[in-house]
CSV table of C-alpha atoms in Angstrom, one decimal:
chain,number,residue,atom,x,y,z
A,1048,UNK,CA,81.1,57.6,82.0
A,1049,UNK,CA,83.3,60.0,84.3
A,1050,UNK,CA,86.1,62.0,82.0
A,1051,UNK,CA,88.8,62.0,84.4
A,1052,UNK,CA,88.0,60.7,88.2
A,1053,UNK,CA,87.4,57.2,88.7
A,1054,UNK,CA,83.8,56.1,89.7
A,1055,UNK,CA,85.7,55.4,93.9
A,1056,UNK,CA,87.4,59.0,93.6
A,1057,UNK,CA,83.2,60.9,92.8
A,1058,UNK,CA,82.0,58.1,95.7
A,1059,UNK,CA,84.9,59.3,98.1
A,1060,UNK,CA,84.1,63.1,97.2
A,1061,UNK,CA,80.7,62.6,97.6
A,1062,UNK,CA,81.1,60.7,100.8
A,1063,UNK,CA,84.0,63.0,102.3
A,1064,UNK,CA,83.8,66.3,100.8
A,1065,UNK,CA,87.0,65.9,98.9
A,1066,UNK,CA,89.1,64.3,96.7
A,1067,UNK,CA,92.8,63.9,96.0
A,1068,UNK,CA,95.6,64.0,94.2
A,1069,UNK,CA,94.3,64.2,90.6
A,1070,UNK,CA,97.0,65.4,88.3
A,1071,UNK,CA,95.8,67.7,85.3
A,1072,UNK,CA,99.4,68.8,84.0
A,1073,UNK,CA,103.1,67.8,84.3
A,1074,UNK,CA,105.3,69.2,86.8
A,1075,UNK,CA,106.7,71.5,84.0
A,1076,UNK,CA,103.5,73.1,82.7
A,1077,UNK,CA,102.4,73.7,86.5
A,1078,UNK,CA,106.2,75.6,86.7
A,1079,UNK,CA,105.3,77.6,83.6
A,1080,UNK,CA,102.1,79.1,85.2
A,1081,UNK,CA,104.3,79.8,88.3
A,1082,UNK,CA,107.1,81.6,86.0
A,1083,UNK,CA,104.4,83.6,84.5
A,1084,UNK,CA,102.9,84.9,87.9
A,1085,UNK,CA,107.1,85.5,89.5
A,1086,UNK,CA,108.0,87.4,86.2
A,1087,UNK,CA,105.0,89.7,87.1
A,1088,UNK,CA,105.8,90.2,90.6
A,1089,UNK,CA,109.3,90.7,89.4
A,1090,UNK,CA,108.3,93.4,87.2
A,1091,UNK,CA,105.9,95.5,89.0
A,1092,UNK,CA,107.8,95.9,92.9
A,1093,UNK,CA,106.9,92.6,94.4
A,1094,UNK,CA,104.2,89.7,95.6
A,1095,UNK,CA,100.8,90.6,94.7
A,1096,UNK,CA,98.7,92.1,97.0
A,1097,UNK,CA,95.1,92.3,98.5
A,1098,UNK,CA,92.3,92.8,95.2
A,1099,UNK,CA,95.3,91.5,93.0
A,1100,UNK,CA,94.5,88.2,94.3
A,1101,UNK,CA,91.2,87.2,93.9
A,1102,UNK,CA,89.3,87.1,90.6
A,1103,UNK,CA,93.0,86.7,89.1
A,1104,UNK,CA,91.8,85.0,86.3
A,1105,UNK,CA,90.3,88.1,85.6
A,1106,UNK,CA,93.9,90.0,85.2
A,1107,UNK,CA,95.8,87.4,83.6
A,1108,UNK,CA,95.8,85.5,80.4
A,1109,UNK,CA,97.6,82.2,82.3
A,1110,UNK,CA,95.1,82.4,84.9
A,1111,UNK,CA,92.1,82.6,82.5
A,1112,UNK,CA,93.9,79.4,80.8
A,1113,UNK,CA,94.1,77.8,83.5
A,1114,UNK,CA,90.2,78.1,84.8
A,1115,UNK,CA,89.2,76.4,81.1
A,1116,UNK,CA,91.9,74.0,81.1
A,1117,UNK,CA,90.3,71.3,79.8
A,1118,UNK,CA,91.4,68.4,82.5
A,1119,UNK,CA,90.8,70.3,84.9
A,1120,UNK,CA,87.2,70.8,83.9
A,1121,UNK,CA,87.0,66.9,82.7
A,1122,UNK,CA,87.3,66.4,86.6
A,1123,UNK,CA,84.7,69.0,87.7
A,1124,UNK,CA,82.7,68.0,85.3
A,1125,UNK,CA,82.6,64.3,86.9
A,1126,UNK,CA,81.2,66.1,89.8
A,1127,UNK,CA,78.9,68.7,89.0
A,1128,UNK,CA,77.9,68.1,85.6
A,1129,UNK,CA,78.8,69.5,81.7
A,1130,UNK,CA,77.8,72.9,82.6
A,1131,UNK,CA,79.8,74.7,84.7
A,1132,UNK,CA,81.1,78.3,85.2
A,1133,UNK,CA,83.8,80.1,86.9
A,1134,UNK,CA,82.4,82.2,89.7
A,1135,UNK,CA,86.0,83.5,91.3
A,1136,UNK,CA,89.1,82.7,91.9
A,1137,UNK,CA,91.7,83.0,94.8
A,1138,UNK,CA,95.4,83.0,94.9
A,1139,UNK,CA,97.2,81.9,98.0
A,1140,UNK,CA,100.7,82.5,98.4
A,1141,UNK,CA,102.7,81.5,101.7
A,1142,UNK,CA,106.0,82.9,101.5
A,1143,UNK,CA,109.0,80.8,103.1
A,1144,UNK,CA,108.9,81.1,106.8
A,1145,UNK,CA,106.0,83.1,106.9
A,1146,UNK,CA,103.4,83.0,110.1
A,1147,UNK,CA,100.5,83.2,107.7
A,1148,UNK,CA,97.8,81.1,107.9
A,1149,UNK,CA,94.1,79.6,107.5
A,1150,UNK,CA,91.7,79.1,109.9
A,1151,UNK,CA,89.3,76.1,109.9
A,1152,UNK,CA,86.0,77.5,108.4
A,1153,UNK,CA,83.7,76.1,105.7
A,1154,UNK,CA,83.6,78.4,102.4
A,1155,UNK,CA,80.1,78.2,102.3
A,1156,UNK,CA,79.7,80.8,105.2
A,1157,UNK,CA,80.0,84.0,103.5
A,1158,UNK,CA,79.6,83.2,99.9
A,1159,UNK,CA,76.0,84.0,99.3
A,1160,UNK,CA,75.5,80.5,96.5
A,1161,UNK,CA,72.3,78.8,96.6
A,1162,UNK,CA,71.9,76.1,96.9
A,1163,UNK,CA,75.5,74.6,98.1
A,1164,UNK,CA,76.6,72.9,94.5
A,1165,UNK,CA,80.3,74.3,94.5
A,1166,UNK,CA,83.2,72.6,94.0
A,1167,UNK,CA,86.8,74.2,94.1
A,1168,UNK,CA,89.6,73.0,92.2
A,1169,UNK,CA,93.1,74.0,94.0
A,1170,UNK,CA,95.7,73.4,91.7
A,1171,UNK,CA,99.4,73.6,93.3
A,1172,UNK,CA,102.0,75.5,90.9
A,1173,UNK,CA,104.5,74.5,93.6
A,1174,UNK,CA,105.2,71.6,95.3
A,1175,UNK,CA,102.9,71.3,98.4
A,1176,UNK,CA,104.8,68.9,101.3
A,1177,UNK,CA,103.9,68.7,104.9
A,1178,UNK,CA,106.4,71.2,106.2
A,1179,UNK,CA,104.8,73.8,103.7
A,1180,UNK,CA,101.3,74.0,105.4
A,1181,UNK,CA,99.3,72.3,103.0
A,1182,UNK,CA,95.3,72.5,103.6
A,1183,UNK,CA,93.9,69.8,106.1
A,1184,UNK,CA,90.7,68.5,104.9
A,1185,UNK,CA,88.0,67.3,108.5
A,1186,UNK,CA,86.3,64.5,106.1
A,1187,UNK,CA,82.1,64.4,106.7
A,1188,UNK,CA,81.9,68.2,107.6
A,1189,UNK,CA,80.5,69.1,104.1
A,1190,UNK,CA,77.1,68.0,105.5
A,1191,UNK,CA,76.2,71.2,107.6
A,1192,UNK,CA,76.6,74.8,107.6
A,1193,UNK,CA,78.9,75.1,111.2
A,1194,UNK,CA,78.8,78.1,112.9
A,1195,UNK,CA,81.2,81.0,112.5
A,1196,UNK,CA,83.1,84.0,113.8
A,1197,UNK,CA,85.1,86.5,112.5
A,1198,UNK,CA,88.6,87.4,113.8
A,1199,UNK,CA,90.5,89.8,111.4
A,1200,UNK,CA,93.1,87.9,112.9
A,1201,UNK,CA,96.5,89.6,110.7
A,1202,UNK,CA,98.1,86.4,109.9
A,1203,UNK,CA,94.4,84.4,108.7
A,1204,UNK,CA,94.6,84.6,104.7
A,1205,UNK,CA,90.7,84.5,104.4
A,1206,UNK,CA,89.0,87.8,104.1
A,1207,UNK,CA,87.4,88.0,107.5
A,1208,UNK,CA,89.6,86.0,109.4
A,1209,UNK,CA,87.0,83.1,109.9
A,1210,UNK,CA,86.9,80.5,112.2
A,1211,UNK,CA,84.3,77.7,113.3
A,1212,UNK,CA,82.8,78.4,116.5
A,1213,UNK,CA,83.0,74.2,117.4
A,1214,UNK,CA,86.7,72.0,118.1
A,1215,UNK,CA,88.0,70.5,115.1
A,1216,UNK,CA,91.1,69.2,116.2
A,1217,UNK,CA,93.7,69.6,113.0
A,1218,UNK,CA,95.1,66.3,114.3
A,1219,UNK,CA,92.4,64.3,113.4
A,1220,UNK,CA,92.2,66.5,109.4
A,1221,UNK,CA,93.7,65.2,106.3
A,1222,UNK,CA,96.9,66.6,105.1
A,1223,UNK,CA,96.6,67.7,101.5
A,1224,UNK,CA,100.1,67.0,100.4
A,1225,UNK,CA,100.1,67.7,96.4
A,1226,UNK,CA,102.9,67.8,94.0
A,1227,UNK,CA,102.7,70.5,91.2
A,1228,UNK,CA,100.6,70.0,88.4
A,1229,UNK,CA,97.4,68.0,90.2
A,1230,UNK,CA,94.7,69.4,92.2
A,1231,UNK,CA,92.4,68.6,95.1
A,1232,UNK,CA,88.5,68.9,94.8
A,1233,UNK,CA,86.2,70.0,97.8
A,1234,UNK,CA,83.0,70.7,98.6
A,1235,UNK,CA,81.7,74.3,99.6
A,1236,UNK,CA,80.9,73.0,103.1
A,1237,UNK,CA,84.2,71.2,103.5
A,1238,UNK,CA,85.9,72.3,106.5
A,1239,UNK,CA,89.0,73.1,106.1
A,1240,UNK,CA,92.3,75.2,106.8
A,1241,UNK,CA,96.5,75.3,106.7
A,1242,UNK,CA,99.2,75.8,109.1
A,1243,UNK,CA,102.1,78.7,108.1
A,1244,UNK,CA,104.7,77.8,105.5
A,1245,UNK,CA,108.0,76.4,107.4
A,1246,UNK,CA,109.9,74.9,104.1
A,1247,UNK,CA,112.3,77.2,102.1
A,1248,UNK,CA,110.1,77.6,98.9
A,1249,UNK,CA,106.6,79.4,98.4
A,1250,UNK,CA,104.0,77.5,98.9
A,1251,UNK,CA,101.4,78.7,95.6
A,1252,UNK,CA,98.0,77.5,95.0
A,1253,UNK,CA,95.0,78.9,92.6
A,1254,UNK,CA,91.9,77.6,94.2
A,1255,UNK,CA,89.2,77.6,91.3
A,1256,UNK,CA,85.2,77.7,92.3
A,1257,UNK,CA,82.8,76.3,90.1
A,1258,UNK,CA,79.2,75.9,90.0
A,1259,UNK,CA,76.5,75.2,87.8
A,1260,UNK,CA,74.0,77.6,85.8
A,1261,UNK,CA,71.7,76.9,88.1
A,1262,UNK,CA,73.4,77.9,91.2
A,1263,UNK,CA,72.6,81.6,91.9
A,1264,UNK,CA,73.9,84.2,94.1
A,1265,UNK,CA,71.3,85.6,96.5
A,1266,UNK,CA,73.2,88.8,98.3
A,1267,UNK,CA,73.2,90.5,94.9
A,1268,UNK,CA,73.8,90.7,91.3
A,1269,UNK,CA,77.3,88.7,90.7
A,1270,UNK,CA,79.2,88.4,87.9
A,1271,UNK,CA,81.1,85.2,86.8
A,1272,UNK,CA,82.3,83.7,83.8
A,1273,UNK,CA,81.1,80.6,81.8
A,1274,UNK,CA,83.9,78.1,81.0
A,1275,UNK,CA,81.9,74.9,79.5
A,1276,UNK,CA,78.8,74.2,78.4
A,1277,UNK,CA,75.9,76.2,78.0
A,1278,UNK,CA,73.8,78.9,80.6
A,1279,UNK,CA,69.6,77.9,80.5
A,1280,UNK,CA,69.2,80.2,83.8
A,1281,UNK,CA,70.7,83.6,83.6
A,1282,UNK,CA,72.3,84.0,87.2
A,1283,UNK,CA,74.9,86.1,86.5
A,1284,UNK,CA,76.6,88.8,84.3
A,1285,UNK,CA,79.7,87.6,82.0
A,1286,UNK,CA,83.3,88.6,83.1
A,1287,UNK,CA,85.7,89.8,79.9
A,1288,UNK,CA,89.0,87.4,79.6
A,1289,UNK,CA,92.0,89.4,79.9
A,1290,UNK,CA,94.1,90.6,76.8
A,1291,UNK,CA,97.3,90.8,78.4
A,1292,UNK,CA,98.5,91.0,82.0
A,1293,UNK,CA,96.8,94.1,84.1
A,1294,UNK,CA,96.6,95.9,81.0
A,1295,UNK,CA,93.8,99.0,81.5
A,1296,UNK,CA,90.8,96.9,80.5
A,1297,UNK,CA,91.4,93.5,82.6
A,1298,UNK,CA,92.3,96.2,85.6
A,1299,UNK,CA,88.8,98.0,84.9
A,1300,UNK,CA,86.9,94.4,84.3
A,1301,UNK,CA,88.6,93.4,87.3
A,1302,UNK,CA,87.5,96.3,89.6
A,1303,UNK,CA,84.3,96.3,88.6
A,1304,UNK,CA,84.1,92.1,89.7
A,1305,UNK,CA,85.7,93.0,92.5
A,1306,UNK,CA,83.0,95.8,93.7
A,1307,UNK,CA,80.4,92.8,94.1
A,1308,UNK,CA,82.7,90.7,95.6
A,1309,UNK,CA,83.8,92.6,98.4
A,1310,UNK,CA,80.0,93.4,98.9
A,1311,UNK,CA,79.4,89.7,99.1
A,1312,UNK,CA,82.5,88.8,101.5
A,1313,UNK,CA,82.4,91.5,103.8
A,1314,UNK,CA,78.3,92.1,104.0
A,1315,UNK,CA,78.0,93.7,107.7
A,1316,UNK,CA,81.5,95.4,107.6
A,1317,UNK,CA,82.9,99.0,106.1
A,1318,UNK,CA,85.7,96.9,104.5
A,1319,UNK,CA,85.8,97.7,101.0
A,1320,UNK,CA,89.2,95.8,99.7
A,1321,UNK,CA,90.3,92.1,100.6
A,1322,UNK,CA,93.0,91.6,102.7
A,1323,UNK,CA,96.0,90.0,101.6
C-alpha cells in the first residue's frame, strides 16, 4: 500500500520519468525553511556560493530536516522502496531577473550510480510559476543514457555546463510549475532543464537524491547519509548531521564530502570546486 502517491501518480512516474505536484508541507513551513536559508545569507555577506551549495544538508540543521522529513520520504519510499539514503543534495537559487540557467541533460551522465535507481525530490521553498523558469520535464527520456557535452557555459547552473548532444525541443517539455511546500519526483535519466528567472522573486529549490542501499558508486569511495530504513550492503561511508549552521565541524564534514564529490562531477577536468 503506497504511503503518500496514489497507485496512477508511481504508474505515471514509472511510465514518464516524473511525477508532480505532491505537497509534503504547508506554504508556511516551506517559508520557514526559506527564512532560515535568507537569515544566513543575511548574516554572513550574501547568496551562498559554489561548495556552499551542494551537500547543504551537510551544513545546515533545516536542510538535514528537511532530507528526513518524513512525507517527503513516505513519497520516495512509494517509489524506490523502505530503504533509502541521502546521497547529496543541491541548492538552486535563480535570483530575480537573472540570465541563469539549466541546460537539458539527464543527471545520470556524470554521477557515477549503478545501476540507475535514483530518484530526486525537488522541493520548492518558493513559489515556482511559469515566468520563474521552473524545470521542463521531456516525458519517456528516462529510458536511455543520451549523449552529452560539456559547455562551461557561465550562465548553465550544473557543474559542467552539460547539454544533450540530440534536439529536444523545450516546447514539446513539461512545465514544472510548483507552489511552495510540494515537490516533484524524477528519474536519474529524466531529461530535463529550466529557462532564467524573469518574475520579481527568487526562484529556490532543494533538489534531494535518493537511492537505495544497494545502489553503489563506481568512480570511487562516496559518502552519503542513511535517512530510513536499514543498510544490508555497505556502499558508502556515513555523513555527520550538522550541529548548528557552518559551525567548524559541519564545515570540516562538509569539505571532506565535498572532496569526493568534485572528484565524481568533474572526473577528466582540473576543476576542484563547483561552480555556482
Amino acid at each position: 500500500m503506497p504511503k503518500l502517491l496514489s497507485p496512477e501518480a508511481i504508474e505515471q512516474f514509472q511510465r514518464d520519468g516524473y511525477y508532480f505536484p505532491a505537497r509534503v508541507m504547508s506554504r508556511e513551513e516551506a517559508f520557514s525553511y526559506r527564512r532560515q536559508l535568507e537569515d544566513y545569507e543575511r548574516r554572513n555577506g550574501g547568496p551562498l556560493k559554489s561548495n556552499y551549495r551542494h551537500k547543504v544538508h551537510l551544513l545546515f540543521p533545516w536542510a538535514c530536516e528537511l532530507v528526513k522529513h518524513p512525507r517527503i520520504l513516505d513519497a520516495v519510499e512509494d517509489l524506490l522502496g523502505p530503504d533509502l539514503i541521502c546521497w547529496t543534495t543541491n541548492l538552486f537559487i535563480k535570483e530575480p531577473h537573472n540570465p541563469h540557467f539549466v541546460s537539458m541533460h539527464q543527471d545520470s551522465t556524470y554521477w557515477g550510480l549503478d545501476p540507475a535507481d535514483v530518484a530526486t525530490a525537488w522541493i520548492a521553498l518558493s513559489d515556482v510559476p511559469l515566468e520563474s523558469g521552473p524545470m521542463k520535464f521531456a516525458a519517456g527520456t528516462h529510458r536511455e543514457q543520451l549523449p552529452h557535452k560539456d559547455t562551461f557555459h557561465e550562465h548553465n547552473l550544473l557543474s559542467r555546463g552539460q547539454e544533450i548532444e540530440v534536439d529536444i525541443p523545450m516546447d514539446e517539455c513539461t512545465d514544472v510549475v510548483l507552489q511552495a511546500g510540494e515537490i516533484s519526483l524524477h528519474h536519474v535519466r529524466l531529461a530535463h532543464g529550466s529557462g532564467p528567472n524573469d518574475s520579481d522573486d527568487r526562484r529556490i529549490g532543494l533538489a534531494i537524491r535518493y537511492v537505495p542501499p544497494y545502489v553503489r558508486q563506481v568512480k570511487l569511495r562516496d559518502s552519503a547519509m542513511l535517512v530510513r530504513g536499514k543498510d544490508d550492503y555497505g556502499h558508502f561511508d556515513w555523513e555527520q548531521e550538522p550541529a548548528d549552521d557552518a559551525d567548524a565541524a559541519a564545515i570540516e564534514s562538509h569539505k571532506a564530502a565535498m572532496d569526493r564529490q568534485v572528484a565524481v562531477y568533474y572526473e577528466g577536468t582540473d576543476r576542484t570546486e563547483m561552480r555556482e
